[in-house]
Amino acid sequence: MNNHEEEWMAAYQKGDKEALEKLYGRLKQPLYSFIFRYTRDEQLSIDIVQDTFMKLQDHKQNYAPEKGKLKSYLFQIAYRLMVTKLNRRKKFQSLLPFLVPRAKEESQHINRMTVRDAVAKLPDIERAVVLLFYYHDMPQKEIARILDIPAGTVKSRLHRAIRQLKKELEGDFDGS
Amino acid sequence: MDHDPLKEEPYLRSKLDEYDVDVPDFPIKTTRWNRFIHLLASPAKDPLDSIVSVKGGLMALKIVPAVGTAGLVTLHALFFL
């Protein structure tokens, strides 16, 4: 499956525009899901996926398969764009709080902690590790490359995140 | 091969599986204008929320402009008449 992605990328680097469409069709969904689960902001997630593919097009010759899978390469671009945008948004929010778009809030009336809330409550870097590991089947080494942290840190943060998720969803665990 | 710490957590796995994401349909490219329109259309925090939610805040919101205008008129009258 992944081989296709690398093949399509090679074709795109040689000028095949259809190959880019195929890549977009294949990788739009995982990229969007990762960003959305991280930020819970639909418009921001769309913007980041589009910016990621813009960046891929602008620097298409920068990708080399020896450096790793194309999927990881795109996740790395998307993660960096997301962190930059979120930091910029935080600064903007402190200056002009009423101009910052508010993400759609889901029902706050439910007392029970949902898995979405529990994931959102995780510290940023732990959330990224869990999302990449569980929802995108990324090996710890690839996660380390995407997040630009040592592999040992990925392991410890994954364990910490699992512990916290279990704690947050404690009520559910008791009920099971 | 990585050790999977979630392997021994079937219940946590089942909870995580509940977190579905619906991916909307959107094109590969957008224009700056479209982004601007989306920004304008997105809900933002009400800047008067903190005033309105306080007891008497709504009344203050009505009175403050009138008092301000009266003050400005007075200043204008003092300096220019």
Coordinates of C-alpha atoms in Angstrom, one line a residue:
Chain A
M1 CA 0.0 0.0 0.0
N2 CA 2.7 2.4 1.0
N3 CA 4.8 1.5 -2.0
H4 CA 2.1 3.1 -4.2
E5 CA 2.5 6.3 -2.3
E6 CA 6.2 6.4 -3.0
E7 CA 5.6 5.4 -6.6
W8 CA 3.0 8.1 -7.0
M9 CA 5.4 10.7 -5.5
A10 CA 8.2 9.6 -7.8
A11 CA 5.7 10.0 -10.7
Y12 CA 4.7 13.4 -9.4
Q13 CA 8.3 14.5 -9.1
K14 CA 8.6 13.7 -12.8
G15 CA 5.7 15.9 -13.7
D16 CA 2.6 13.5 -13.5
K17 CA -0.1 15.7 -12.0
E18 CA -2.6 12.9 -11.7
A19 CA -0.2 11.2 -9.3
L20 CA -0.6 14.2 -6.9
E21 CA -4.4 13.7 -7.0
K22 CA -4.0 10.1 -6.1
L23 CA -1.7 11.0 -3.2
Y24 CA -4.2 13.6 -2.0
G25 CA -7.0 11.0 -2.3
R26 CA -5.0 8.6 -0.2
L27 CA -3.5 10.8 2.4
K28 CA -6.0 13.6 3.0
Q29 CA -8.1 11.4 5.3
P30 CA -5.3 10.3 7.7
L31 CA -3.8 13.8 7.8
Y32 CA -7.2 15.5 8.5
S33 CA -8.0 12.9 11.2
F34 CA -4.7 13.5 13.0
I35 CA -5.0 17.2 13.0
F36 CA -8.7 17.2 13.9
R37 CA -8.2 14.8 16.8
Y38 CA -5.4 17.0 18.0
T39 CA -7.1 20.4 17.6
R40 CA -10.8 19.6 17.4
D41 CA -11.1 22.5 15.0
E42 CA -12.5 21.6 11.6
Q43 CA -11.5 24.7 9.6
L44 CA -8.0 24.7 11.1
S45 CA -7.6 21.0 10.1
I46 CA -8.7 21.7 6.5
D47 CA -6.3 24.7 6.3
I48 CA -3.4 22.5 7.5
V49 CA -4.1 19.7 5.1
Q50 CA -4.3 22.1 2.2
D51 CA -1.1 23.9 3.4
T52 CA 0.7 20.6 3.7
F53 CA -0.1 19.7 0.1
M54 CA 0.9 23.2 -1.0
K55 CA 4.2 22.7 0.7
L56 CA 4.6 19.3 -0.9
Q57 CA 4.0 20.9 -4.3
D58 CA 6.3 23.9 -3.7
H59 CA 9.2 21.7 -2.6
K60 CA 8.4 18.4 -4.4
Q61 CA 12.0 17.7 -5.2
N62 CA 12.9 17.8 -1.4
Y63 CA 11.4 14.5 -0.7
A64 CA 13.7 11.4 -1.0
P65 CA 12.4 7.9 -0.3
E66 CA 15.7 7.1 1.5
K67 CA 14.7 9.6 4.2
G68 CA 11.5 7.7 5.1
K69 CA 7.9 7.0 4.1
L70 CA 6.0 9.7 2.3
K71 CA 3.2 9.4 4.8
S72 CA 5.6 10.2 7.7
Y73 CA 7.1 13.1 5.7
L74 CA 3.7 14.7 5.2
F75 CA 2.7 14.1 8.9
Q76 CA 5.9 15.9 9.8
I77 CA 5.1 18.9 7.6
A78 CA 1.5 18.9 8.9
Y79 CA 2.6 18.7 12.6
R80 CA 5.1 21.6 12.2
L81 CA 2.5 23.7 10.4
M82 CA 0.0 23.0 13.1
V83 CA 2.3 23.8 16.0
T84 CA 3.3 27.1 14.2
K85 CA -0.4 28.0 13.6
L86 CA -1.4 27.2 17.2
N87 CA 1.4 29.2 18.6
R88 CA 0.5 32.1 16.4
R89 CA -3.1 31.8 17.4
K90 CA -2.2 31.8 21.1
K91 CA -0.3 35.1 20.6
F92 CA -3.1 36.6 18.6
Q93 CA -5.6 35.4 21.3
S94 CA -3.7 37.2 24.0
L95 CA -3.8 40.5 22.0
L96 CA -7.3 40.3 20.5
P97 CA -9.2 37.6 22.3
F98 CA -12.6 38.3 20.7
L99 CA -11.2 38.0 17.1
V100 CA -10.0 34.4 17.5
P101 CA -12.3 31.8 15.9
R102 CA -13.8 29.5 18.5
A103 CA -13.9 25.8 17.7
K104 CA -17.3 24.3 17.8
E105 CA -17.9 23.1 21.3
E106 CA -19.6 19.7 21.7
S107 CA -22.2 19.0 24.4
Q108 CA -20.9 20.1 27.8
H109 CA -23.9 18.7 29.6
I110 CA -22.6 15.2 29.6
N111 CA -21.0 14.6 33.0
R112 CA -19.2 11.4 31.9
M113 CA -15.8 12.0 30.4
T114 CA -15.9 11.0 26.8
V115 CA -12.9 9.6 25.0
R116 CA -12.7 12.9 22.9
D117 CA -12.5 14.9 26.1
A118 CA -9.9 12.6 27.6
V119 CA -7.7 12.8 24.5
A120 CA -8.1 16.6 24.4
K121 CA -7.1 16.8 28.0
L122 CA -3.8 15.1 27.4
P123 CA -0.7 17.4 27.3
D124 CA 0.0 18.4 23.7
I125 CA 3.0 16.2 23.0
E126 CA 1.5 13.1 24.7
R127 CA -1.7 13.6 22.6
A128 CA 0.4 13.7 19.4
V129 CA 2.2 10.5 20.5
V130 CA -1.0 8.6 21.2
L131 CA -2.8 9.7 18.1
L132 CA 0.1 8.7 15.8
F133 CA 0.7 5.4 17.6
Y134 CA -2.9 4.2 17.9
Y135 CA -4.8 5.8 15.0
H136 CA -2.1 5.8 12.4
D137 CA -0.1 2.7 13.3
M138 CA 3.2 4.5 13.4
P139 CA 6.2 2.8 14.8
Q140 CA 7.8 4.7 17.7
K141 CA 10.9 5.5 15.6
E142 CA 8.7 7.2 13.0
I143 CA 6.8 9.1 15.7
A144 CA 10.1 10.3 17.1
R145 CA 11.1 11.6 13.6
I146 CA 7.8 13.4 13.0
L147 CA 7.7 15.1 16.4
D148 CA 11.5 15.6 16.5
I149 CA 12.0 14.0 19.9
P150 CA 14.2 11.1 21.0
A151 CA 12.6 7.6 20.6
G152 CA 13.0 7.0 24.4
T153 CA 10.8 10.1 25.0
V154 CA 8.1 8.7 22.7
K155 CA 8.0 5.5 24.7
S156 CA 7.8 7.3 28.1
R157 CA 5.2 9.7 26.8
L158 CA 3.1 6.9 25.4
H159 CA 3.1 5.1 28.7
R160 CA 2.2 8.4 30.6
A161 CA -0.6 9.1 28.1
I162 CA -2.1 5.6 28.5
R163 CA -2.0 6.0 32.3
Q164 CA -3.7 9.3 32.1
L165 CA -6.3 8.1 29.6
K166 CA -7.2 5.2 31.9
K167 CA -7.4 7.6 34.8
E168 CA -9.7 10.0 33.0
L169 CA -11.9 7.2 31.7
E170 CA -11.9 5.6 35.2
G171 CA -15.7 5.7 35.6
D172 CA -16.0 3.7 32.4
F173 CA -13.3 1.3 33.4
D174 CA -15.1 0.6 36.7
G175 CA -18.4 0.1 34.9
S176 CA -16.8 -2.5 32.5
Chain B
M1 CA 9.4 -4.5 16.6
D2 CA 7.9 -2.0 19.1
H3 CA 6.2 -3.3 22.2
D4 CA 2.6 -2.3 22.0
P5 CA 1.5 -1.0 25.5
L6 CA -2.1 -0.8 24.4
K7 CA -2.2 -4.5 23.6
E8 CA -2.9 -5.3 27.2
E9 CA -5.6 -2.7 27.4
P10 CA -8.6 -4.0 25.4
Y11 CA -11.1 -1.7 27.1
L12 CA -9.1 1.4 26.5
R13 CA -8.7 0.3 22.9
S14 CA -12.4 -0.1 22.5
K15 CA -12.9 3.4 24.0
L16 CA -10.3 4.9 21.6
D17 CA -12.1 3.1 18.7
E18 CA -15.2 5.1 19.5
Y19 CA -13.4 8.3 18.4
D20 CA -14.5 8.5 14.8
V21 CA -13.7 11.5 12.6
D22 CA -15.9 12.5 9.6
V23 CA -13.7 13.9 7.0
P24 CA -15.4 16.7 5.1
D25 CA -15.0 17.1 1.3
F26 CA -12.6 19.9 0.5
P27 CA -10.3 20.6 -2.4
I28 CA -6.5 20.3 -2.5
K29 CA -6.1 24.1 -3.0
T30 CA -7.9 27.1 -1.6
T31 CA -7.5 30.8 -2.1
R32 CA -6.6 33.5 0.4
W33 CA -10.0 35.0 -0.2
N34 CA -11.8 31.8 0.8
R35 CA -9.7 31.5 3.9
F36 CA -10.6 35.1 4.8
I37 CA -14.3 34.4 4.2
H38 CA -14.1 31.4 6.5
L39 CA -12.4 33.4 9.2
L40 CA -15.1 36.0 9.0
A41 CA -17.8 33.4 9.1
S42 CA -16.3 31.5 12.0
P43 CA -17.9 32.0 15.5
A44 CA -15.8 34.2 17.8
K45 CA -16.0 35.0 21.5
D46 CA -18.5 37.7 22.3
P47 CA -16.3 40.6 23.6
L48 CA -19.2 41.9 25.7
D49 CA -19.9 38.5 27.2
S50 CA -18.1 39.2 30.5
I51 CA -20.1 42.5 30.9
V52 CA -23.5 41.2 30.0
S53 CA -23.2 38.1 32.2
V54 CA -22.6 40.3 35.3
K55 CA -25.6 41.6 37.3
G56 CA -26.4 45.1 36.1
G57 CA -24.0 44.7 33.2
L58 CA -26.6 45.1 30.5
M59 CA -27.8 48.3 32.1
A60 CA -24.3 49.6 32.3
L61 CA -23.9 48.8 28.7
K62 CA -26.9 51.0 27.9
I63 CA -25.9 53.8 30.2
V64 CA -22.2 54.1 29.5
P65 CA -22.6 55.3 25.9
A66 CA -25.1 57.9 27.0
V67 CA -22.9 59.1 29.8
G68 CA -19.9 59.1 27.5
T69 CA -21.7 61.2 24.9
A70 CA -22.9 63.6 27.6
G71 CA -19.3 63.9 28.8
L72 CA -18.0 64.6 25.3
V73 CA -20.7 67.2 24.7
T74 CA -19.8 68.9 28.0
L75 CA -16.1 68.9 27.1
H76 CA -16.9 70.3 23.7
A77 CA -19.0 73.0 25.2
L78 CA -16.3 73.9 27.8
F79 CA -13.5 74.2 25.2
F80 CA -15.2 75.5 22.1
L81 CA -18.0 77.7 23.3

